[in-house]
Coordinates of N, CA and C in Angstrom, one line a residue:
X26 N -9.8 24.3 -22.9 CA -10.3 23.9 -21.9 C -9.0 23.7 -20.5
X27 N -9.2 24.1 -19.8 CA -8.1 24.2 -18.3 C -8.2 23.2 -17.2
X28 N -7.4 22.3 -17.3 CA -7.5 21.3 -16.2 C -6.6 21.3 -15.0
X29 N -6.8 21.2 -13.8 CA -5.8 21.2 -12.8 C -5.9 19.8 -11.9
X30 N -4.8 19.1 -11.8 CA -4.7 18.0 -11.3 C -4.0 18.1 -9.9
X31 N -4.8 18.0 -8.7 CA -3.8 18.0 -7.2 C -3.3 16.7 -7.1
X32 N -2.3 16.6 -7.0 CA -1.3 15.4 -7.0 C -0.7 15.3 -5.4
X33 N -0.5 14.4 -4.9 CA -0.3 14.0 -3.5 C 0.9 13.1 -3.5
X34 N 2.1 12.9 -2.8 CA 2.7 11.7 -2.8 C 2.7 10.9 -1.6
X35 N 2.6 10.0 -1.9 CA 2.4 9.0 -0.8 C 3.9 7.9 -0.5
X36 N 3.9 7.1 0.3 CA 5.2 5.9 0.1 C 4.4 5.0 -0.7
X37 N 5.4 4.0 -1.4 CA 4.9 3.1 -2.4 C 4.4 2.2 -1.4
X38 N 3.3 1.6 -1.7 CA 2.7 0.4 -1.0 C 3.7 -0.7 -0.6
X39 N 4.8 -1.0 -0.7 CA 5.7 -2.1 -0.6 C 6.8 -1.0 0.7
X40 N 6.8 -0.3 1.1 CA 7.5 0.4 2.0 C 6.9 -0.2 3.4
X41 N 7.8 -0.4 4.0 CA 8.1 -0.7 5.6 C 8.0 0.9 6.3
X42 N 6.5 1.1 7.0 CA 6.4 2.4 7.4 C 6.7 2.3 9.3
X43 N 7.6 3.1 9.2 CA 8.2 3.4 10.8 C 8.1 4.9 10.9
X44 N 7.8 5.5 12.1 CA 7.7 7.1 12.6 C 8.6 7.4 13.2
X45 N 9.0 8.9 13.3 CA 10.1 9.4 13.9 C 10.0 8.9 15.7
X46 N 10.8 9.1 16.7 CA 11.0 9.1 17.7 C 9.8 9.8 18.6
X47 N 9.3 10.9 18.2 CA 8.3 11.5 18.9 C 7.0 11.1 18.5
X48 N 7.4 10.2 17.9 CA 5.8 9.3 17.0 C 4.8 10.6 16.5
X49 N 5.2 11.7 15.7 CA 4.7 12.4 15.3 C 4.4 13.0 14.0
X50 N 5.7 12.0 13.3 CA 5.4 12.2 11.8 C 6.4 10.8 11.3
X51 N 6.5 10.8 9.8 CA 7.1 9.6 9.1 C 8.1 9.6 9.2
X52 N 8.9 8.7 9.5 CA 10.3 8.6 9.2 C 10.7 8.5 8.2
X53 N 11.3 9.5 7.2 CA 11.3 9.3 5.7 C 12.6 8.5 5.1
X54 N 13.6 7.8 6.2 CA 15.0 7.3 5.6 C 14.3 5.8 5.2
X55 N 14.8 6.1 3.6 CA 14.6 4.9 2.9 C 13.5 4.5 2.6
X56 N 12.6 5.7 2.4 CA 11.2 5.7 2.0 C 11.1 6.2 0.8
X57 N 10.4 5.2 -0.3 CA 10.2 5.4 -1.5 C 8.8 6.3 -2.0
X58 N 9.1 7.6 -2.4 CA 8.0 8.1 -2.6 C 6.9 8.1 -3.9
X59 N 5.9 7.8 -4.0 CA 5.6 7.8 -5.5 C 4.1 8.6 -5.4
X60 N 3.3 9.1 -6.7 CA 2.5 9.6 -6.8 C 1.3 8.9 -6.4
X61 N 0.8 9.3 -5.9 CA -0.6 9.1 -4.8 C -1.3 8.1 -5.6
X62 N -1.9 6.6 -5.8 CA -2.4 6.0 -6.7 C -3.9 6.2 -7.3
X63 N -4.4 6.7 -6.5 CA -5.7 7.5 -6.6 C -5.8 8.6 -7.6
X64 N -4.4 9.6 -7.5 CA -4.0 10.7 -8.2 C -3.8 10.0 -9.4
X65 N -3.0 8.8 -9.3 CA -2.6 8.4 -10.7 C -3.7 8.1 -11.6
X66 N -5.0 7.6 -11.2 CA -5.9 7.4 -12.2 C -6.6 8.5 -12.6
X67 N -6.4 9.7 -11.7 CA -6.9 11.1 -12.2 C -6.0 11.7 -13.2
X68 N -4.8 11.4 -13.0 CA -3.9 12.0 -14.2 C -4.2 11.5 -15.3
X69 N -4.4 10.0 -15.3 CA -4.8 9.7 -16.9 C -6.1 10.1 -17.2
X70 N -7.1 10.1 -16.5 CA -8.3 10.5 -17.3 C -8.4 12.3 -17.6
X71 N -7.3 12.6 -16.7 CA -7.1 14.3 -17.3 C -6.6 14.1 -18.4
X72 N -5.5 13.5 -18.5 CA -4.6 13.3 -19.9 C -5.8 13.2 -21.3
X73 N -6.6 12.2 -20.9 CA -7.8 11.9 -22.0 C -8.7 12.9 -22.4
X74 N -9.0 13.7 -21.0 CA -10.0 14.8 -21.5 C -9.0 16.2 -22.4
X75 N -7.6 16.4 -21.6 CA -6.9 17.1 -22.6 C -6.7 17.0 -23.8
X76 N -6.3 15.5 -24.3 CA -6.2 15.4 -25.6 C -7.8 15.3 -26.2
X77 N -8.5 15.3 -25.7 CA -9.9 15.2 -26.4 C -10.2 16.7 -26.5
X78 N -9.8 17.4 -26.1 CA -10.7 18.7 -26.0 C -9.7 20.0 -26.0
X79 N -8.7 19.3 -26.5 CA -7.3 20.2 -27.0 C -7.1 20.7 -25.7
X80 N -6.9 20.7 -24.4 CA -7.0 21.5 -23.3 C -5.8 21.7 -22.8
X81 N -5.1 22.2 -21.6 CA -3.9 22.5 -20.9 C -4.0 21.7 -19.5
X82 N -3.3 21.2 -19.1 CA -3.2 20.5 -17.8 C -2.0 21.1 -16.7
X83 N -2.1 21.5 -15.7 CA -1.6 21.8 -14.9 C -1.7 20.6 -13.6
X84 N -0.3 20.5 -12.9 CA -0.4 19.4 -12.0 C 0.4 20.4 -10.6
X85 N -0.3 20.1 -9.5 CA -0.4 21.0 -8.0 C 0.3 20.5 -7.1
X86 N 1.1 20.4 -6.4 CA 1.3 19.6 -5.1 C 1.9 20.8 -4.3
X87 N 1.3 20.3 -2.6 CA 1.5 21.0 -1.6 C 2.8 20.4 -0.7
X88 N 3.9 20.6 -0.6 CA 5.1 20.1 0.0 C 6.2 20.9 -0.5
X89 N 7.4 19.8 -0.1 CA 8.8 20.1 -0.3 C 9.3 19.9 -1.6
X90 N 10.4 20.2 -2.0 CA 10.7 19.9 -3.4 C 11.4 18.4 -3.5
X91 N 11.3 17.5 -2.3 CA 11.2 15.9 -2.6 C 10.4 15.1 -3.3
X92 N 9.3 16.1 -3.7 CA 8.3 15.7 -4.7 C 8.8 15.8 -5.9
X93 N 10.1 16.3 -6.6 CA 10.1 16.6 -7.7 C 10.1 15.6 -8.7
X94 N 10.4 14.1 -8.4 CA 10.7 13.4 -9.2 C 9.1 12.9 -9.5
X95 N 8.2 12.8 -8.5 CA 6.8 12.7 -8.9 C 6.1 13.5 -9.7
X96 N 6.6 14.9 -9.7 CA 6.1 16.0 -10.5 C 6.7 15.9 -11.9
X97 N 7.9 15.5 -11.8 CA 8.5 15.0 -13.4 C 7.7 13.8 -14.0
X98 N 7.4 12.7 -13.1 CA 6.8 11.9 -13.9 C 5.3 12.3 -14.2
X99 N 4.6 13.3 -13.8 CA 3.6 13.4 -14.3 C 3.5 14.5 -15.4
X100 N 4.7 15.1 -15.6 CA 5.1 15.8 -16.8 C 5.8 15.1 -17.9
X101 N 6.1 13.9 -17.4 CA 6.5 12.8 -18.9 C 5.3 12.4 -19.1
X102 N 4.1 11.9 -18.6 CA 3.1 11.4 -19.1 C 2.1 12.3 -19.9
X103 N 2.3 13.6 -19.8 CA 2.1 14.6 -20.8 C 1.3 16.2 -20.2
X104 N 1.3 16.0 -18.6 CA 1.1 17.5 -18.1 C 1.9 18.8 -18.6
X105 N 1.1 19.8 -18.8 CA 1.7 21.0 -19.2 C 2.9 21.7 -18.4
X106 N 2.6 21.6 -17.2 CA 3.3 22.6 -16.5 C 3.1 21.8 -15.0
X107 N 3.9 22.3 -14.1 CA 3.5 21.9 -12.3 C 4.2 22.9 -11.7
X108 N 3.4 22.9 -10.7 CA 3.1 24.2 -9.7 C 3.5 23.3 -8.4
X109 N 4.8 23.7 -7.6 CA 4.8 23.1 -6.0 C 4.7 24.6 -5.1
X110 N 3.8 24.3 -4.2 CA 3.7 24.9 -3.0 C 4.6 24.6 -2.0
X111 N 5.6 25.4 -1.9 CA 6.4 25.5 -1.0 C 5.9 25.3 0.4
X112 N 5.6 24.3 1.3 CA 5.1 24.2 2.6 C 5.1 23.0 2.9
X113 N 4.7 23.0 4.1 CA 4.6 21.5 5.1 C 3.3 21.6 5.3
X114 N 2.6 20.6 4.8 CA 1.0 20.5 4.6 C 1.1 19.2 5.9
X115 N 0.3 20.1 6.6 CA -0.4 19.4 8.5 C -1.7 19.0 8.1
X116 N -2.8 19.3 7.5 CA -3.6 19.0 7.5 C -4.5 19.0 6.2
X117 N -5.7 18.6 6.3 CA -6.4 18.4 4.7 C -7.0 19.9 4.4
X118 N -7.6 20.6 5.6 CA -7.7 21.8 5.2 C -6.7 22.9 4.8
X119 N -5.5 22.8 5.2 CA -4.4 23.5 5.5 C -4.0 23.3 3.6
X120 N -4.1 22.0 3.0 CA -3.6 21.7 1.8 C -4.7 22.6 0.7
X121 N -5.9 22.0 1.0 CA -6.9 22.8 0.2 C -6.9 24.1 0.0
X122 N -6.4 24.9 1.0 CA -6.1 26.5 1.1 C -5.2 26.7 0.5
X123 N -4.3 26.2 0.8 CA -2.9 26.3 0.1 C -3.3 26.3 -1.7
X124 N -3.8 25.4 -1.6 CA -4.2 25.0 -3.5 C -5.1 26.4 -3.7
X125 N -6.0 26.5 -3.2 CA -7.0 27.8 -3.6 C -6.3 29.0 -3.6
X126 N -5.1 29.1 -2.8 CA -4.4 30.3 -2.4 C -3.7 30.7 -4.2
X127 N -3.0 29.2 -4.3 CA -2.1 29.3 -5.3 C -2.6 29.5 -6.8
X128 N -4.1 29.2 -7.1 CA -4.7 29.0 -8.8 C -5.8 30.4 -8.4
X129 N -5.8 30.8 -7.6 CA -6.7 31.9 -7.7 C -6.5 33.2 -8.8
X130 N -7.2 33.1 -9.5 CA -7.4 33.9 -10.9 C -7.2 33.2 -12.1
X131 N -6.9 31.6 -11.9 CA -6.4 30.7 -12.8 C -7.6 30.5 -13.8
X132 N -8.7 30.4 -13.3 CA -10.0 30.0 -14.0 C -9.9 28.6 -14.5
X133 N -9.7 27.7 -14.0 CA -9.5 26.4 -14.1 C -11.3 26.1 -14.4
X134 N -11.3 25.0 -15.6 CA -12.7 24.3 -16.1 C -12.8 23.4 -15.1
X135 N -11.8 22.6 -14.8 CA -12.1 21.0 -14.1 C -10.4 21.2 -13.0
X136 N -11.2 20.6 -12.0 CA -9.6 20.4 -10.9 C -10.4 18.7 -10.7
X137 N -9.2 18.0 -10.3 CA -9.4 16.6 -11.0 C -8.4 16.2 -9.4
X138 N -8.8 15.5 -8.5 CA -8.3 15.0 -7.4 C -8.7 13.7 -7.1
X139 N -7.8 12.8 -6.8 CA -7.7 11.2 -6.5 C -9.1 11.0 -5.3
X140 N -9.8 10.2 -5.2 CA -11.2 10.3 -4.0 C -10.4 10.0 -2.6
X141 N -8.7 9.9 -2.6 CA -8.0 9.8 -1.3 C -6.9 9.9 -1.7
X142 N -5.7 10.1 -0.3 CA -4.5 9.9 -0.5 C -4.4 8.3 0.2
X143 N -3.8 7.4 -0.3 CA -3.9 6.0 0.7 C -2.8 6.1 1.9
X144 N -2.5 7.3 2.3 CA -1.7 7.2 3.4 C -2.6 7.8 4.4
X145 N -3.2 8.8 4.3 CA -4.3 9.3 5.4 C -5.9 8.9 5.3
X146 N -6.1 8.5 4.0 CA -7.5 8.4 3.8 C -8.7 9.1 4.2
X147 N -8.3 10.6 4.3 CA -9.4 11.4 4.4 C -10.4 11.8 3.4
X148 N -10.2 12.0 2.4 CA -11.1 12.1 1.4 C -11.8 13.7 1.7
X149 N -11.1 14.7 2.0 CA -11.4 15.9 2.2 C -11.0 16.9 1.1
X150 N -10.1 16.8 0.8 CA -9.8 17.9 0.2 C -10.3 18.8 -0.9
X151 N -10.6 17.9 -1.8 CA -11.6 17.9 -2.8 C -12.9 19.0 -2.4
X152 N -13.2 18.5 -1.7 CA -14.9 19.4 -1.1 C -14.2 20.9 -0.1
X153 N -13.1 20.7 0.2 CA -12.9 22.0 0.9 C -12.3 22.8 -0.2
X154 N -11.5 22.3 -1.0 CA -11.1 23.3 -2.2 C -12.1 23.5 -2.6
X155 N -13.1 22.9 -3.3 CA -14.6 23.3 -4.0 C -14.9 24.5 -3.1
X156 N -15.4 24.3 -1.7 CA -15.9 25.1 -1.2 C -15.0 26.4 -1.3
X157 N -13.7 26.7 -1.0 CA -13.0 28.0 -1.1 C -13.0 28.5 -2.5
X158 N -13.2 27.8 -3.8 CA -13.3 28.5 -4.9 C -14.5 28.8 -5.4
X159 N -15.7 28.3 -4.5 CA -16.9 28.8 -4.7 C -17.8 27.8 -5.7
X160 N -17.1 26.6 -6.2 CA -17.6 25.8 -7.5 C -18.0 24.6 -6.5
X161 N -18.9 24.0 -7.7 CA -19.5 23.0 -7.2 C -18.6 21.7 -7.2
X162 N -18.7 20.4 -6.1 CA -17.9 19.4 -5.9 C -18.6 18.1 -6.1
X163 N -18.0 17.4 -7.1 CA -18.8 15.6 -7.2 C -17.8 14.9 -6.4
X164 N -17.9 13.6 -5.6 CA -17.0 12.6 -5.3 C -17.2 11.3 -5.9
X165 N -16.2 10.6 -5.9 CA -16.3 9.2 -6.2 C -17.2 9.0 -7.6
X166 N -16.0 10.0 -8.5 CA -16.6 9.9 -10.0 C -16.2 8.9 -10.7
X167 N -16.9 8.2 -11.2 CA -16.0 6.9 -12.3 C -15.9 7.2 -13.8
X168 N -16.5 8.3 -14.0 CA -16.5 8.9 -15.6 C -16.8 10.1 -15.7
X169 N -16.4 10.9 -16.7 CA -17.0 12.2 -16.9 C -16.6 12.6 -18.6
X170 N -17.9 13.1 -19.0 CA -18.2 13.6 -20.4 C -17.9 15.5 -20.3
X171 N -17.7 16.0 -21.3 CA -17.7 17.5 -21.3 C -18.3 17.7 -22.5
X172 N -19.3 18.6 -22.5 CA -19.7 18.9 -23.7 C -20.2 20.6 -23.4
X173 N -19.4 21.5 -24.0 CA -19.5 22.9 -23.7 C -18.8 23.4 -22.1
X174 N -20.0 23.8 -21.5 CA -19.9 24.3 -20.6 C -20.2 23.4 -19.3
X175 N -20.8 21.9 -19.9 CA -21.4 21.3 -19.0 C -21.0 20.0 -18.8
X176 N -20.9 19.1 -17.3 CA -20.1 17.9 -17.2 C -20.9 17.0 -17.3
X177 N -21.2 15.8 -17.5 CA -21.9 14.8 -17.5 C -21.3 13.7 -16.8
X178 N -21.7 13.2 -15.3 CA -20.6 12.7 -14.5 C -21.7 11.3 -14.3
X179 N -20.6 10.3 -13.9 CA -21.3 9.1 -13.1 C -20.2 8.7 -12.1
X180 N -21.2 8.4 -10.9 CA -20.4 8.5 -9.8 C -21.3 7.3 -9.1
X181 N -20.2 6.9 -8.0 CA -20.5 5.8 -7.0 C -21.5 6.2 -6.1
X182 N -22.4 5.9 -5.8 CA -23.6 6.0 -4.4 C -24.0 4.8 -3.5
X183 N -24.1 4.4 -2.7 CA -24.5 3.3 -2.1 C -25.9 2.3 -3.0
X184 N -25.1 1.0 -3.1 CA -26.1 0.3 -3.9 C -26.0 0.6 -5.3
X185 N -25.3 1.3 -6.0 CA -25.4 1.8 -7.5 C -24.5 2.8 -7.9
X186 N -24.9 3.3 -9.1 CA -24.4 4.6 -9.7 C -25.5 5.6 -9.9
X187 N -24.8 6.7 -9.8 CA -25.5 7.8 -9.9 C -25.3 8.7 -11.6
X188 N -26.0 9.2 -12.2 CA -25.5 10.3 -13.1 C -26.2 11.3 -13.0
X189 N -25.5 12.5 -13.7 CA -25.8 13.8 -13.3 C -24.9 14.5 -14.0
X190 N -25.7 16.0 -14.2 CA -24.9 17.2 -15.2 C -24.6 18.1 -13.9
X191 N -23.4 18.9 -14.4 CA -23.1 19.8 -13.5 C -22.3 21.0 -14.3
X192 N -22.7 21.9 -14.3 CA -22.0 23.4 -14.8 C -20.4 23.6 -14.9
X193 N -19.7 23.7 -15.5 CA -18.1 24.0 -15.3 C -18.2 25.6 -14.3
X194 N -17.3 25.9 -13.9 CA -16.5 25.1 -13.4 C -16.7 24.0 -12.3
X195 N -15.9 23.0 -12.0 CA -16.2 22.0 -11.2 C -14.7 21.3 -10.5
X196 N -15.1 20.7 -9.3 CA -14.1 20.1 -8.9 C -14.7 18.6 -8.5
X197 N -14.1 17.5 -9.1 CA -14.2 16.4 -8.8 C -13.0 15.4 -8.0
X198 N -13.4 14.3 -7.4 CA -12.6 13.7 -6.9 C -13.0 11.8 -7.2
X199 N -12.0 11.4 -7.9 CA -12.0 10.3 -8.8 C -11.8 9.1 -8.3
X200 N -12.5 8.0 -8.7 CA -11.9 6.4 -8.4 C -11.2 5.8 -9.3
X201 N -10.7 4.7 -8.9 CA -9.9 4.0 -9.9 C -10.7 3.5 -11.3
X202 N -12.1 3.8 -11.6 CA -12.3 3.5 -12.7 C -12.5 4.7 -13.8
X203 N -11.8 5.7 -13.2 CA -11.7 7.0 -13.9 C -11.1 6.7 -15.4
X204 N -10.0 6.1 -14.8 CA -8.8 5.7 -16.0 C -7.9 5.0 -15.3
X205 N -6.9 4.2 -16.3 CA -6.2 3.0 -16.5 C -4.9 4.2 -16.3
X206 N -4.0 3.9 -15.0 CA -2.8 4.8 -15.2 C -2.0 4.6 -16.6
X207 N -1.7 5.7 -16.8 CA 0.0 5.8 -18.3 C 0.8 5.2 -17.6
X208 N 2.0 5.3 -18.7 CA 3.3 4.6 -18.6 C 4.1 5.6 -19.4
X209 N 5.1 6.7 -19.0 CA 5.6 7.7 -19.5 C 7.0 6.8 -20.7
X210 N 6.7 7.2 -21.6 CA 7.7 6.8 -22.7 C 8.8 7.4 -22.9
X211 N 9.8 6.9 -23.3 CA 11.3 7.8 -23.5 C 11.1 9.3 -23.7
X212 N 10.3 9.6 -24.9 CA 9.8 11.0 -25.6 C 9.7 11.7 -24.3
X213 N 8.3 11.5 -23.6 CA 7.9 12.1 -22.9 C 8.9 12.3 -21.5
X214 N 9.7 11.5 -21.1 CA 10.6 11.5 -20.2 C 11.5 12.7 -20.5
X215 N 12.4 12.9 -21.9 CA 13.1 13.6 -22.3 C 12.4 15.2 -22.1
X216 N 11.3 14.8 -22.9 CA 10.5 16.8 -23.0 C 10.3 17.2 -21.4
X217 N 10.0 16.0 -20.7 CA 10.0 17.1 -19.1 C 10.9 17.2 -18.3
X218 N 12.1 16.9 -18.8 CA 13.2 17.7 -18.5 C 13.3 19.1 -18.5
X219 N 12.6 19.4 -19.6 CA 13.0 20.9 -20.4 C 11.8 21.9 -19.7
X220 N 10.6 21.0 -18.9 CA 9.3 21.8 -18.4 C 9.9 22.1 -16.9
X221 N 9.3 23.4 -16.9 CA 9.8 24.0 -15.7 C 8.9 23.7 -14.5
X222 N 9.3 23.8 -13.2 CA 8.6 23.1 -12.1 C 8.2 24.9 -11.2
X223 N 7.5 25.2 -11.4 CA 7.1 26.8 -10.8 C 6.6 26.4 -9.2
X224 N 7.6 27.2 -8.2 CA 7.7 27.1 -6.9 C 7.0 28.6 -6.6
X225 N 6.2 28.5 -5.7 CA 5.2 29.1 -5.1 C 5.5 29.1 -3.5
X226 N 5.4 30.5 -2.8 CA 5.8 30.4 -1.3 C 4.4 30.3 -0.8
X227 N 4.0 29.4 0.7 CA 3.0 29.1 1.2 C 2.2 30.8 1.6
X228 N 1.2 30.0 1.6 CA 0.2 31.7 2.1 C -0.2 31.5 3.4
X229 N -0.2 32.5 4.3 CA -0.4 32.6 5.7 C -1.9 31.8 6.0
X230 N -1.6 30.6 6.2 CA -2.8 29.7 6.7 C -2.6 28.7 7.9
X231 N -3.7 28.9 9.0 CA -3.5 28.0 9.7 C -4.1 26.7 9.7
X232 N -3.5 25.7 10.3 CA -4.5 24.4 10.3 C -5.2 24.5 11.0
X233 N -6.1 23.5 11.1 CA -7.4 23.5 12.0 C -7.2 22.1 12.8
X234 N -6.3 21.3 12.8 CA -6.3 20.3 13.6 C -4.4 19.8 14.0
X235 N -4.1 19.4 15.0 CA -3.1 18.9 15.3 C -2.7 17.7 16.0
X236 N -2.0 17.3 15.4 CA -1.3 16.0 15.3 C -0.7 15.3 16.8
X237 N -1.8 14.8 17.4 CA -1.1 14.1 18.8 C 0.2 12.7 18.8
X238 N -0.3 12.1 17.7 CA 0.9 11.1 18.0 C 0.5 10.0 16.4
X239 N 1.1 9.5 16.1 CA 1.0 8.4 15.1 C 1.3 6.9 15.8
X240 N 0.9 5.7 15.7 CA 1.3 4.6 15.9 C 0.6 3.6 15.2
X241 N 1.7 2.2 14.9 CA 1.1 1.6 14.0 C 0.1 0.5 14.6
X242 N -0.6 -0.4 13.8 CA -1.9 -1.1 14.1 C -0.8 -2.0 15.1
X243 N -1.6 -2.9 16.2 CA -1.1 -3.8 16.8 C -0.9 -5.3 15.6
X244 N 0.1 -5.8 16.0 CA 0.7 -7.4 15.3 C -0.5 -8.0 15.3
X245 N -0.7 -8.4 14.2 CA -1.6 -9.7 14.4 C -1.0 -11.2 14.9
X246 N -1.6 -12.0 15.3 CA -1.2 -12.9 16.1 C -1.0 -13.9 15.2
X247 N 0.0 -15.0 15.4 CA 0.1 -16.0 14.4 C -0.7 -16.9 13.8
X248 N -0.7 -17.4 12.8 CA -1.8 -18.2 12.6 C -1.4 -20.0 12.7
X249 N -2.8 -20.8 12.9 CA -2.7 -21.8 13.6 C -2.9 -22.5 12.2
X250 N -2.2 -23.6 11.8 CA -2.3 -24.4 10.6 C -2.9 -25.8 11.1
X251 N -4.2 -26.1 10.5 CA -4.7 -27.3 11.0 C -5.0 -28.0 9.8
X252 N -5.0 -29.3 9.8 CA -5.2 -30.6 8.7 C -6.6 -30.3 8.4
X253 N -6.5 -30.7 6.8 CA -8.0 -30.4 6.3 C -8.9 -31.8 6.9
X254 N -8.0 -32.6 7.5 CA -8.8 -33.7 8.3 C -9.4 -33.5 9.7
X255 N -8.9 -32.4 10.0 CA -9.1 -32.3 11.4 C -10.3 -31.2 11.6
X256 N -11.4 -31.4 11.2 CA -12.3 -30.1 11.0 C -13.0 -30.1 12.3
X257 N -13.1 -31.3 13.2 CA -13.2 -30.9 14.5 C -12.7 -30.1 15.5
X258 N -11.1 -30.2 15.3 CA -10.4 -29.1 15.9 C -10.5 -27.8 15.6
X259 N -10.9 -27.2 14.3 CA -11.1 -26.3 13.9 C -12.3 -25.6 14.5
X260 N -13.5 -26.5 14.5 CA -14.8 -26.1 15.0 C -14.6 -25.7 16.7
X261 N -13.7 -26.9 17.3 CA -13.4 -26.4 19.0 C -12.5 -25.1 19.5
X262 N -11.6 -25.0 18.1 CA -10.9 -23.4 18.0 C -12.0 -22.3 18.3
X263 N -12.8 -22.4 17.0 CA -13.5 -21.3 16.6 C -14.5 -20.9 17.8
X264 N -15.0 -22.0 18.6 CA -16.0 -22.2 19.5 C -15.6 -21.9 20.9
X265 N -14.6 -22.5 21.2 CA -14.2 -22.4 22.7 C -13.2 -21.6 22.7
X266 N -12.1 -21.0 21.9 CA -11.2 -20.2 21.9 C -11.1 -18.3 21.4
X267 N -12.1 -18.7 20.2 CA -12.3 -17.2 19.4 C -13.6 -17.1 19.8
X268 N -14.5 -17.6 20.2 CA -16.0 -17.4 20.6 C -16.9 -17.1 19.5
X269 N -16.4 -17.6 18.4 CA -17.5 -16.9 16.6 C -18.3 -17.8 16.6
X270 N -18.5 -18.8 17.0 CA -19.6 -19.9 16.8 C -20.1 -20.6 18.4

């Protein structure tokens, strides 16, 4: 069984975000990048499937070589190999098409993506990638069981869960329920140093969107502390000032 994990890097959730002077990119100064948390759940679930089905797991990323520590961590967790598409990702379509071009002819049985990255929250790459590869796509997957050429999936839908079967090959985007992230052990870390990261050059793909500007959300106003004995004052503020009651 051949499995592909699409890995994106995102700023650590504790990082203070600043933008460049022209407000068209992230200011990377002092930013700690990590494996996108949703992809981390996908990595753990992909490892479960690899071990259960004696499979092979490849990790792919579209970006520059600054992602090497993230890919090394994936290799330390147990991925067999990693591929870096040397490109400057501009939108979800561009990323999906670069991945599709890079894996053409590899015949992966299962492609795993996190449901979205925590920076842009687009939830687009998996479906675009599946369309380009000509295979089915299922989103918000919480669990998967593989039996031969068939996958049995449980996925979140409005108001509940849906269970369905889909033929492989297949692209899925997964939620945090897919698997708990793993921690690399020393043996895995040492072995990862001997694993090569394959670099491929970007394909001639045009982005479909243009970034105009980035800006931080407006700052929240300061909190007003009210003594528990002053319930009347709270009601007055909510009614007269905030106009919510």
